[in-house]
């Protein structure tokens, strides 16, 4: 019932993310791993989706495919109206630059760059002039309460602070979609909650489409919708009750 | 775009400083080897040219009938018409035809000697590039200019032994004795010759006495008993001077195309230049081997940097870097390593240039046995055994940078084509 609700509620909108019978096969020697096996889903703009499931169920693989970081073995993927399967590498680079902001469990900040430079890095590849870049990075860090730390390098920052820098970086090109792979996985639970509240606010206040991969049910409570993966297939897809959501937030 | 990526590449370079300094050090050694070895050939070439003679004689081309070819009635001769043709060859500054005295003996006081008496148009005298050590450069009727070695070839006719005697001709009464060989009644005649000056040694006229061509022709007419016929008359020697060293080779060729043989210091110099060009290629090749080794160093360092920074490459791609951006970043890094090594290598070369040239200058004369294989007088080297032209420094820096970029190309290409997800998942 709730599954149908998830799909029906946005029938009238043009969906931000559409996956149709997506599969991903890895070859390890003569062993074949079906990481994803016929996954179909539609995510309307402005929805906060948590992808859940046990370790090895294919969550990250799905997220990377939706984010244009990897090629699917089969099926179709449309994000923001762009067809990702079969897109050439320059097109994918442009798609990643304009449409998606990524957040990783391991933050993936450049250790030799300051917080400000890390946030401004996407602007380098967008050929944005330095002063424009840095002004924008400063505003983003400021909004996330990181103003006093702009000149710190990642090793001088706590995990929570590093993840905020990473969020600011993901927002740099103002993409409509934010994708996060276990964004709280390396954080203590209180810091993790702060990060999730930030992502929630991005969805609620700025209308971003947010897709978060997690295996933590507590984290998933911030979402509008939970998709459960198991062995590369969707086994459950449901809307999160508003009450549950408020409690967690 | 490169402007935006450059600071990124610079920041990356600052990370693995030790390793990069080592790598650039390899390029430094390679560049210095190339520069110094090539500079050595320039230094040797310059001193070789110096030892050959003054610049004036380098544009001088001797023209002969082409005797080497099979005997032929129509073999082009050095006729009046030929001289007129030579004047029309592009790049010719002047054509100096000369006539030899057909037979004669030099008399200086009690001594007798031989020397080549050559007639020349006095107006063309300045074009021979002669410098005087004594007297004035002028040729009037009955006057002669003395080659510096003529005085070495005298002997005492009354002595039993033939013993060469050196005579100071400028300060000894001087005459020429002419013989009439062909006449049925052989007769001889002495004419006085006033020597107006002696010119410096080192030209092709060291053993010659130059005289006005009218005098020599008049004497020849007396000797042979025949009047010169402008139709059949041939000169004994024709010197063609090119407008510059650069044109002299073309002029030589044009004259050979007319059917004559050419010679002279310019031709010898061309052979010498070819010798040094070959030497330059060989020694440059030896230096290039050092640079090639350095290139492997760069490739290795870049490969390591890329392995270390795989995740970062994934990250760059995840936030929108294209393959080309990644390629550019790594090529800039490799190029900068090459550039740094190249600049340092040129700096080291310039430093060693001073050190080596000082050492050579201070070394006792004739104490450089390593150089005796060279086909010229090595004492001319003086303080410039190593000569680094400005173009060579620029070329070396460019070459080192290209070596860096070239060596970094394959690793950078691999980095550029790394799938972002593979790069991000690396542990
Ligand atoms: N690069 C890869 N090569 C081979 N197998 C892989 C690769 N990436 C993921 N897999 C396999 O695909 C499956 C799904 O992986 P993943 O999406 O990372 O799971 P999750 O993120 O849910 O833990 C796992 O069985 C994993 O071993
Ligand atoms: Mg995962």
XYZ file of C-alpha atoms and ligand atoms in Angstrom:
704
model
C 0.000 0.000 0.000
C 2.666 2.449 1.035
C 4.739 1.334 -1.918
C 1.992 2.352 -4.284
C 1.700 5.651 -2.449
C 5.362 6.323 -3.058
C 4.904 5.918 -6.760
C 1.515 7.591 -7.085
C 2.168 10.725 -5.108
C 4.200 12.340 -7.894
C 2.519 11.030 -10.962
C 1.864 14.534 -12.203
C 5.426 15.711 -11.916
C 8.249 15.095 -14.195
C 10.502 12.742 -12.186
C 14.024 13.885 -11.330
C 15.462 10.385 -11.357
C 14.202 7.434 -13.366
C 15.817 3.998 -13.349
C 14.370 1.246 -15.533
C 15.470 -2.379 -15.164
C 18.975 -1.342 -14.221
C 21.522 -4.089 -13.736
C 25.202 -4.082 -12.887
C 27.461 -7.069 -13.250
C 31.030 -7.267 -11.935
C 33.442 -9.852 -13.213
C 35.981 -11.024 -10.680
C 38.153 -13.500 -12.503
C 35.706 -16.139 -13.692
C 33.261 -15.183 -10.953
C 30.268 -13.050 -11.920
C 28.705 -10.772 -9.311
C 25.234 -9.396 -10.001
C 25.484 -6.275 -7.837
C 22.208 -4.917 -9.234
C 19.570 -7.073 -10.817
C 16.694 -5.271 -12.534
C 16.239 -2.212 -10.362
C 13.483 0.215 -11.380
C 12.556 3.380 -9.495
C 11.324 6.933 -9.970
C 12.232 9.809 -7.703
C 10.310 13.078 -8.045
C 12.094 16.417 -7.561
C 12.426 17.550 -3.982
C 12.093 14.118 -2.466
C 14.467 12.851 0.238
C 15.105 9.164 -0.392
C 17.022 6.791 1.858
C 18.420 3.681 0.199
C 18.849 0.982 2.788
C 19.934 -2.581 2.966
C 22.615 -4.842 4.375
C 26.234 -4.530 3.410
C 26.855 -5.811 -0.121
C 23.233 -5.422 -1.175
C 24.159 -2.987 -3.957
C 23.331 0.393 -2.384
C 26.544 2.156 -3.319
C 26.522 0.592 -6.753
C 23.029 1.951 -7.368
C 23.969 5.424 -6.126
C 27.064 5.577 -8.348
C 25.002 4.563 -11.357
C 22.378 7.217 -10.609
C 25.158 9.768 -10.141
C 26.872 8.969 -13.415
C 30.050 7.721 -11.751
C 29.760 4.289 -13.319
C 28.156 2.663 -16.324
C 25.216 0.277 -15.916
C 25.460 -3.180 -17.468
C 21.849 -2.938 -18.575
C 18.698 -0.846 -18.281
C 18.038 2.867 -18.611
C 18.826 5.743 -16.298
C 17.482 9.290 -16.668
C 18.486 12.027 -14.271
C 17.219 15.585 -14.719
C 16.021 14.567 -18.164
C 19.446 13.327 -19.270
C 19.945 9.765 -20.374
C 23.057 8.478 -18.562
C 23.445 5.014 -20.052
C 25.603 5.272 -23.121
C 26.638 8.871 -22.403
C 30.276 9.652 -23.298
C 32.729 10.606 -20.584
C 32.674 14.353 -21.319
C 28.888 14.373 -21.118
C 29.011 12.513 -17.815
C 31.577 14.973 -16.454
C 29.303 17.825 -17.373
C 26.324 16.011 -15.836
C 28.216 15.478 -12.579
C 29.292 19.087 -12.581
C 25.851 20.531 -13.152
C 23.304 18.087 -11.819
C 24.699 16.174 -8.864
C 26.553 17.019 -5.683
C 28.276 14.035 -4.080
C 28.976 13.384 -0.409
C 31.065 10.368 0.630
C 31.500 8.393 3.796
C 35.263 9.065 3.715
C 34.680 12.768 2.902
C 37.294 12.651 0.111
C 38.668 16.087 0.818
C 42.035 16.997 -0.717
C 44.326 16.919 2.323
C 46.695 19.647 1.112
C 43.971 22.180 0.423
C 42.249 24.425 2.931
C 38.545 24.063 3.638
C 37.915 27.039 1.388
C 39.957 25.608 -1.479
C 38.270 22.227 -1.132
C 34.824 23.779 -1.357
C 35.890 25.920 -4.324
C 37.462 22.986 -6.228
C 34.377 22.230 -8.374
C 34.611 25.840 -9.573
C 38.088 25.110 -10.953
C 36.630 22.520 -13.308
C 33.726 24.827 -14.103
C 36.334 27.427 -15.205
C 35.044 29.929 -12.670
C 37.355 32.861 -11.856
C 39.174 32.546 -8.564
C 37.551 35.458 -6.741
C 34.031 34.367 -7.716
C 34.904 30.846 -6.633
C 36.212 31.845 -3.257
C 33.359 34.240 -2.518
C 30.877 31.502 -3.206
C 32.824 28.918 -1.152
C 33.002 31.365 1.732
C 29.234 31.942 1.674
C 28.586 28.180 1.680
C 30.986 27.484 4.543
C 29.497 30.386 6.436
C 25.980 29.011 6.025
C 27.144 25.666 7.446
C 28.770 27.320 10.455
C 32.298 26.703 9.216
C 33.371 30.335 8.824
C 36.067 30.156 11.529
C 37.660 27.134 9.864
C 38.022 28.219 6.251
C 41.818 28.229 6.364
C 42.129 24.868 8.098
C 43.237 21.836 6.187
C 41.234 18.599 6.534
C 43.635 16.904 8.978
C 43.060 19.828 11.344
C 39.279 19.358 11.269
C 37.038 16.915 13.122
C 35.040 14.347 11.173
C 31.858 16.370 11.465
C 33.616 19.512 10.288
C 35.143 17.645 7.351
C 31.742 16.354 6.324
C 30.352 19.894 6.454
C 33.122 21.012 4.150
C 32.187 18.124 1.865
C 28.524 19.184 1.945
C 29.488 22.749 1.089
C 31.535 21.385 -1.805
C 28.582 19.271 -2.998
C 26.471 22.429 -3.023
C 29.062 24.531 -4.809
C 27.596 24.278 -8.311
C 24.061 24.491 -6.902
C 23.001 21.100 -8.279
C 19.358 20.016 -8.063
C 20.354 16.586 -6.746
C 22.473 15.708 -3.698
C 23.754 12.147 -3.387
C 25.379 10.859 -0.226
C 26.947 7.444 0.372
C 26.858 6.645 4.069
C 27.476 10.305 4.972
C 27.337 9.580 8.699
C 29.219 6.289 8.552
C 32.434 7.812 9.861
C 30.794 10.101 12.422
C 29.558 9.657 15.989
C 25.794 9.603 16.270
C 25.332 13.182 17.497
C 27.497 14.614 14.707
C 25.756 12.279 12.309
C 22.406 13.737 13.321
C 23.638 17.266 12.660
C 24.769 16.255 9.182
C 21.414 14.598 8.474
C 19.589 17.705 9.650
C 21.606 19.729 7.196
C 20.692 17.390 4.354
C 17.072 17.477 5.468
C 17.131 21.269 5.424
C 18.552 21.260 1.903
C 15.583 19.217 0.818
C 12.919 21.090 2.762
C 14.184 24.667 2.356
C 15.911 24.538 -1.033
C 13.846 21.806 -2.661
C 16.854 19.656 -3.515
C 16.341 16.044 -4.393
C 18.383 14.077 -1.865
C 19.401 10.447 -2.151
C 21.190 9.016 0.879
C 22.629 5.527 1.116
C 22.726 4.203 4.667
C 22.309 1.052 6.631
C 21.344 2.991 9.756
C 17.600 3.089 10.362
C 17.988 6.120 12.614
C 19.511 8.040 9.744
C 16.780 6.903 7.406
C 14.183 8.577 9.598
C 15.094 11.943 8.069
C 13.904 10.738 4.675
C 10.536 11.052 2.980
C 10.903 7.616 1.525
C 12.840 4.446 2.227
C 13.970 1.993 -0.443
C 15.194 -1.348 0.809
C 17.697 -3.301 -1.264
C 18.593 -6.967 -0.895
C 20.956 -8.865 -3.191
C 20.698 -6.215 -5.876
C 16.893 -5.976 -5.916
C 14.401 -3.586 -4.367
C 12.502 -5.521 -1.737
C 10.646 -2.626 -0.146
C 9.792 0.952 -1.165
C 7.726 3.021 1.270
C 6.984 6.559 2.352
C 8.090 7.494 5.849
C 5.210 8.579 8.079
C 5.374 12.321 8.809
C 5.171 11.593 12.537
C 8.209 9.346 12.473
C 10.071 12.034 10.569
C 9.265 14.836 13.000
C 10.327 12.690 15.922
C 13.722 12.093 14.474
C 14.214 15.721 13.469
C 41.319 26.563 -18.272
C 45.046 25.887 -17.843
C 45.184 29.061 -15.799
C 42.741 27.531 -13.346
C 44.453 24.134 -13.295
C 47.977 25.474 -12.904
C 47.690 26.378 -9.192
C 46.200 22.951 -8.609
C 49.173 21.289 -10.276
C 51.589 23.515 -8.366
C 49.904 22.599 -5.083
C 50.238 18.936 -5.979
C 53.919 19.338 -6.790
C 54.558 20.881 -3.389
C 53.387 17.652 -1.750
C 56.034 15.154 -2.728
C 58.906 17.629 -2.766
C 61.727 15.196 -2.078
C 60.764 12.837 -4.828
C 60.177 15.649 -7.288
C 63.549 17.230 -6.573
C 65.188 13.874 -7.268
C 63.260 13.533 -10.514
C 63.988 17.089 -11.612
C 67.602 16.359 -10.666
C 67.659 13.627 -13.297
C 66.386 16.098 -15.879
C 68.993 18.584 -14.643
C 71.823 16.147 -15.310
C 70.418 15.218 -18.711
C 69.948 18.838 -19.743
C 73.401 19.847 -18.528
C 74.908 16.916 -20.435
C 73.176 17.930 -23.664
C 74.041 21.607 -23.260
C 77.685 21.105 -22.293
C 78.441 18.508 -24.945
C 76.882 20.616 -27.674
C 78.545 23.737 -26.271
C 81.868 21.905 -26.483
C 81.410 21.428 -30.214
C 80.613 25.132 -30.589
C 83.726 26.037 -28.634
C 85.922 23.742 -30.716
C 84.339 24.933 -33.934
C 84.915 28.547 -33.015
C 88.576 27.985 -32.233
C 88.947 25.944 -35.400
C 87.616 28.866 -37.401
C 89.916 31.218 -35.562
C 92.916 29.057 -36.348
C 92.059 28.995 -40.040
C 92.438 32.684 -40.519
C 90.751 35.985 -40.715
C 87.142 36.267 -41.657
C 88.098 37.894 -44.947
C 89.628 34.716 -46.340
C 86.511 32.718 -45.465
C 84.569 34.335 -48.286
C 87.357 33.724 -50.765
C 86.805 31.127 -53.477
C 89.569 29.984 -55.821
C 88.397 29.094 -59.304
C 90.299 26.698 -61.613
C 89.621 24.982 -64.893
C 88.128 21.628 -63.980
C 91.259 19.536 -64.764
C 89.829 16.563 -62.909
C 87.443 15.817 -65.736
C 88.600 13.908 -68.823
C 90.722 15.935 -71.193
C 88.479 17.962 -73.352
C 89.045 20.656 -75.916
C 86.067 22.549 -74.644
C 87.042 22.477 -70.980
C 85.988 25.916 -69.726
C 89.061 28.098 -69.219
C 89.588 31.207 -67.138
C 89.027 33.523 -70.085
C 88.033 37.160 -70.086
C 84.531 35.958 -70.886
C 84.589 33.583 -67.873
C 85.530 36.431 -65.567
C 82.599 38.411 -66.939
C 80.324 35.416 -66.154
C 81.600 35.140 -62.598
C 80.721 38.782 -61.981
C 77.114 37.901 -62.729
C 76.801 35.067 -60.195
C 74.478 36.223 -57.366
C 76.285 36.700 -54.080
C 79.591 37.670 -55.705
C 81.193 40.791 -54.301
C 84.225 40.918 -56.519
C 86.115 38.816 -59.082
C 89.881 39.147 -58.972
C 91.639 37.701 -62.018
C 95.418 37.258 -61.812
C 98.225 36.634 -64.279
C 101.473 34.830 -63.370
C 104.842 35.927 -64.652
C 105.844 33.244 -67.163
C 109.449 32.946 -66.137
C 111.801 34.881 -63.971
C 114.192 34.837 -61.124
C 114.380 37.076 -58.096
C 117.631 38.788 -57.292
C 118.307 40.270 -53.903
C 121.825 41.530 -53.475
C 124.099 38.501 -53.957
C 121.286 36.009 -53.527
C 118.880 34.417 -55.947
C 115.409 33.152 -55.198
C 112.099 32.003 -56.632
C 108.745 33.437 -55.980
C 105.475 33.645 -57.744
C 104.997 37.051 -59.298
C 101.310 37.691 -59.825
C 99.704 40.516 -61.711
C 96.539 42.026 -60.334
C 94.407 45.059 -61.117
C 95.565 47.532 -58.437
C 91.960 48.751 -58.065
C 90.992 45.285 -56.775
C 93.804 45.163 -54.244
C 91.643 46.202 -51.276
C 89.364 43.201 -51.900
C 92.103 40.675 -51.227
C 91.771 41.413 -47.522
C 95.493 41.894 -47.095
C 96.843 43.545 -43.984
C 100.274 45.084 -44.073
C 102.950 44.606 -41.487
C 105.161 47.117 -43.243
C 104.853 49.825 -45.930
C 101.740 50.997 -47.756
C 99.068 49.190 -49.705
C 99.616 50.675 -53.137
C 100.725 49.357 -56.504
C 102.012 51.762 -59.077
C 103.891 50.841 -62.250
C 107.137 49.088 -61.341
C 106.023 48.479 -57.790
C 105.326 45.224 -55.938
C 103.785 44.039 -52.665
C 105.692 41.338 -50.873
C 104.360 38.083 -49.522
C 105.789 37.454 -46.064
C 107.451 34.125 -46.895
C 109.115 35.065 -50.185
C 112.291 36.043 -48.357
C 112.687 32.500 -47.001
C 113.436 31.008 -50.414
C 116.799 32.470 -51.373
C 120.166 30.882 -51.782
C 123.713 31.862 -52.650
C 124.340 30.945 -56.355
C 128.124 30.909 -55.798
C 127.920 28.304 -53.041
C 128.403 24.595 -53.816
C 125.707 23.489 -51.405
C 122.149 24.565 -51.855
C 121.616 26.291 -48.533
C 118.388 28.269 -47.975
C 119.042 31.826 -46.890
C 116.616 34.249 -45.350
C 116.733 37.690 -46.914
C 115.133 40.886 -45.688
C 113.852 41.893 -49.115
C 112.447 45.239 -48.020
C 115.905 46.419 -47.141
C 117.905 44.785 -49.917
C 118.235 46.006 -53.521
C 115.728 43.936 -55.468
C 115.508 42.997 -59.126
C 113.758 40.509 -61.362
C 115.612 38.699 -64.112
C 113.466 37.776 -67.149
C 114.419 35.088 -69.685
C 113.337 34.770 -73.278
C 113.013 30.987 -73.551
C 111.460 30.587 -76.961
C 113.581 33.032 -78.887
C 116.206 31.522 -81.242
C 118.631 33.950 -79.623
C 118.035 33.523 -75.884
C 118.437 36.734 -74.041
C 117.738 37.992 -70.602
C 116.926 41.299 -69.012
C 116.941 42.667 -65.491
C 114.192 44.940 -64.256
C 114.086 46.786 -60.981
C 111.125 46.282 -58.733
C 110.273 48.681 -55.947
C 108.654 46.843 -52.998
C 106.079 49.114 -51.313
C 105.038 46.860 -48.443
C 104.846 43.418 -46.868
C 101.541 41.880 -45.968
C 100.628 39.728 -43.033
C 101.066 35.966 -43.116
C 98.096 33.642 -43.353
C 96.658 34.308 -46.830
C 97.059 32.288 -49.996
C 99.659 34.840 -51.175
C 102.326 34.099 -48.565
C 104.875 33.076 -51.260
C 103.781 35.608 -53.879
C 104.756 39.084 -54.991
C 101.808 41.106 -56.264
C 102.342 43.498 -59.137
C 100.169 45.601 -61.440
C 98.702 43.305 -64.072
C 99.826 45.646 -66.908
C 103.488 45.222 -65.895
C 103.224 41.448 -65.680
C 101.468 41.207 -69.048
C 104.037 43.460 -70.648
C 106.858 41.309 -69.253
C 105.116 38.140 -70.397
C 104.844 39.613 -73.904
C 108.586 40.258 -73.871
C 109.290 36.753 -72.493
C 107.111 34.936 -75.025
C 107.609 37.380 -77.821
C 103.855 37.372 -78.461
C 101.167 39.924 -77.953
C 98.260 38.866 -75.727
C 95.102 38.094 -77.716
C 91.936 39.026 -75.770
C 90.072 36.138 -77.494
C 92.359 33.336 -76.336
C 93.918 34.930 -73.308
C 93.448 32.967 -70.073
C 94.123 34.058 -66.526
C 96.265 31.893 -64.269
C 94.244 32.360 -61.180
C 90.830 33.819 -60.431
C 89.718 34.583 -56.887
C 86.023 35.196 -56.381
C 84.921 36.816 -53.156
C 81.369 36.214 -51.905
C 79.432 38.945 -50.144
C 79.216 36.888 -46.946
C 80.133 33.539 -45.475
C 76.526 32.438 -45.862
C 76.469 33.078 -49.620
C 79.933 31.645 -50.259
C 78.662 28.096 -50.499
C 76.012 29.067 -53.049
C 78.534 31.031 -55.060
C 80.896 28.037 -55.069
C 78.115 25.841 -56.323
C 77.024 28.281 -59.039
C 80.597 28.472 -60.327
C 80.959 24.689 -60.317
C 77.731 24.586 -62.317
C 79.458 26.761 -64.928
C 81.976 23.931 -65.341
C 84.870 25.114 -63.163
C 86.478 23.685 -60.090
C 86.530 25.678 -56.879
C 88.623 25.603 -53.758
C 89.707 27.780 -50.951
C 89.369 28.158 -47.278
C 85.606 28.630 -47.528
C 85.280 25.124 -48.927
C 87.593 23.735 -46.288
C 85.493 25.529 -43.738
C 82.337 23.941 -45.079
C 83.944 20.533 -44.659
C 84.954 21.548 -41.159
C 81.423 22.711 -40.406
C 80.113 19.362 -41.577
C 82.589 17.663 -39.286
C 81.349 19.684 -36.340
C 77.714 19.189 -37.267
C 78.315 15.431 -37.150
C 80.190 15.763 -33.874
C 77.331 17.853 -32.498
C 74.780 15.220 -33.415
C 76.913 12.481 -31.856
C 77.654 14.289 -28.608
C 74.092 15.631 -28.448
C 73.006 12.012 -28.788
C 75.181 11.022 -25.833
C 73.563 13.805 -23.796
C 70.156 12.731 -25.025
C 70.742 9.300 -23.484
C 71.091 10.975 -20.086
C 67.911 12.885 -20.812
C 66.181 9.665 -21.797
C 67.117 8.123 -18.464
C 65.663 11.227 -16.807
C 62.489 10.725 -18.823
C 62.070 7.291 -17.272
C 62.475 8.948 -13.889
C 59.701 11.391 -14.685
C 57.444 8.611 -15.949
C 58.112 6.626 -12.792
C 57.445 9.552 -10.484
C 54.242 10.438 -12.280
C 53.064 6.843 -12.144
C 53.678 6.790 -8.408
C 51.951 10.120 -7.907
C 48.940 8.855 -9.797
C 48.788 5.625 -7.796
C 48.954 7.617 -4.594
C 46.327 10.052 -5.680
C 43.905 7.652 -7.311
C 41.099 8.571 -4.922
C 41.709 12.212 -5.550
C 41.403 11.622 -9.281
C 38.058 9.910 -8.617
C 37.000 12.835 -6.489
C 37.980 15.372 -9.146
C 35.877 13.497 -11.641
C 32.970 13.164 -9.207
C 32.850 16.935 -8.861
C 32.904 17.530 -12.569
C 36.469 17.248 -13.910
C 36.614 15.947 -17.476
C 39.195 13.406 -18.648
C 40.920 16.310 -20.302
C 41.098 18.283 -17.043
C 42.758 15.366 -15.278
C 45.138 14.860 -18.191
C 45.994 18.552 -18.183
C 46.697 18.655 -14.443
C 49.135 15.766 -14.648
C 50.773 16.985 -17.842
C 51.319 20.387 -16.249
C 52.901 18.657 -13.269
C 55.184 16.570 -15.478
C 55.997 19.590 -17.634
C 56.875 21.661 -14.572
C 59.220 18.949 -13.342
C 60.899 19.006 -16.761
C 60.967 22.809 -16.818
C 62.495 23.015 -13.338
C 65.110 20.401 -14.252
C 65.799 22.174 -17.536
C 66.257 25.587 -15.930
C 68.508 24.132 -13.246
C 70.422 22.179 -15.895
C 71.021 25.320 -17.955
C 72.065 27.165 -14.799
C 74.524 24.414 -13.949
C 75.837 24.420 -17.520
C 76.460 28.170 -17.429
C 78.262 27.772 -14.125
C 80.398 24.895 -15.422
C 81.082 26.876 -18.593
C 82.832 29.492 -16.486
C 84.669 26.955 -14.375
C 85.900 24.892 -17.335
C 86.874 27.882 -19.467
C 88.791 29.368 -16.546
C 90.604 26.087 -16.065
C 91.479 25.791 -19.764
C 92.681 29.371 -19.912
C 94.924 28.874 -16.902
C 96.284 25.531 -18.068
C 99.851 25.629 -19.450
C 99.983 25.768 -23.251
C 100.118 22.475 -25.108
C 99.051 20.642 -22.004
C 95.761 19.312 -23.238
C 96.627 15.929 -24.757
C 92.966 14.995 -24.925
C 92.522 17.550 -27.683
C 95.333 16.590 -30.019
C 93.083 14.445 -32.174
C 91.384 17.591 -33.416
C 92.234 18.725 -36.938
C 93.379 22.215 -35.981
C 95.543 24.217 -33.666
C 94.096 23.745 -30.186
C 96.123 26.582 -28.749
C 93.452 28.842 -30.266
C 90.880 27.581 -27.773
C 91.977 30.084 -25.182
C 89.256 30.676 -22.643
C 86.328 29.416 -24.675
C 86.388 25.634 -24.862
C 82.703 25.691 -23.911
C 80.524 28.118 -25.858
C 76.818 28.161 -24.944
C 74.789 30.215 -27.437
C 71.607 31.796 -26.072
C 69.532 29.738 -28.502
C 70.962 26.567 -26.996
C 69.810 27.509 -23.489
C 66.293 28.259 -24.731
C 66.250 25.073 -26.767
C 67.468 23.003 -23.810
C 64.780 24.372 -21.480
C 62.102 23.714 -24.082
C 63.492 20.231 -24.695
C 63.557 19.404 -20.971
C 59.962 20.592 -20.607
C 58.914 18.495 -23.576
C 60.742 15.490 -22.135
C 58.763 15.987 -18.906
C 55.458 16.295 -20.747
C 56.316 13.378 -23.021
C 57.356 11.108 -20.189
C 54.312 12.086 -18.164
C 51.947 11.539 -21.035
C 51.254 7.850 -20.660
C 50.733 7.925 -16.871
C 48.592 11.061 -17.208
C 46.510 9.406 -19.890
C 45.936 6.446 -17.618
C 44.845 8.763 -14.832
C 42.509 10.594 -17.195
C 40.797 7.384 -18.258
C 40.419 5.998 -14.762
C 36.719 5.279 -14.138
C 35.706 7.593 -11.288
C 34.033 4.870 -9.302
C 37.096 2.610 -9.406
C 39.221 5.506 -8.250
C 36.895 6.371 -5.372
C 36.599 2.818 -4.130
C 40.387 2.383 -3.872
C 41.484 1.707 -0.350
N 34.411 -2.937 -8.310
C 33.815 -4.069 -7.933
N 34.270 -5.248 -8.399
C 33.676 -6.388 -8.053
N 32.627 -6.473 -7.285
C 32.115 -5.352 -6.760
C 32.687 -4.083 -7.074
N 31.971 -3.130 -6.444
C 31.001 -3.772 -5.776
N 31.084 -5.093 -5.961
C 30.197 -6.107 -5.434
O 28.893 -5.695 -5.722
C 28.056 -5.936 -4.633
C 27.382 -4.644 -4.178
O 28.357 -3.788 -3.658
P 27.992 -2.377 -3.034
O 27.100 -1.664 -3.962
O 29.247 -1.710 -2.653
O 27.180 -2.776 -1.717
P 26.731 -1.860 -0.501
O 27.125 -0.477 -0.836
O 25.302 -2.104 -0.410
O 27.473 -2.385 0.672
C 28.927 -6.573 -3.549
O 28.778 -7.970 -3.613
C 30.288 -6.175 -3.926
O 31.219 -7.144 -3.517
Mg 28.458 0.841 0.153
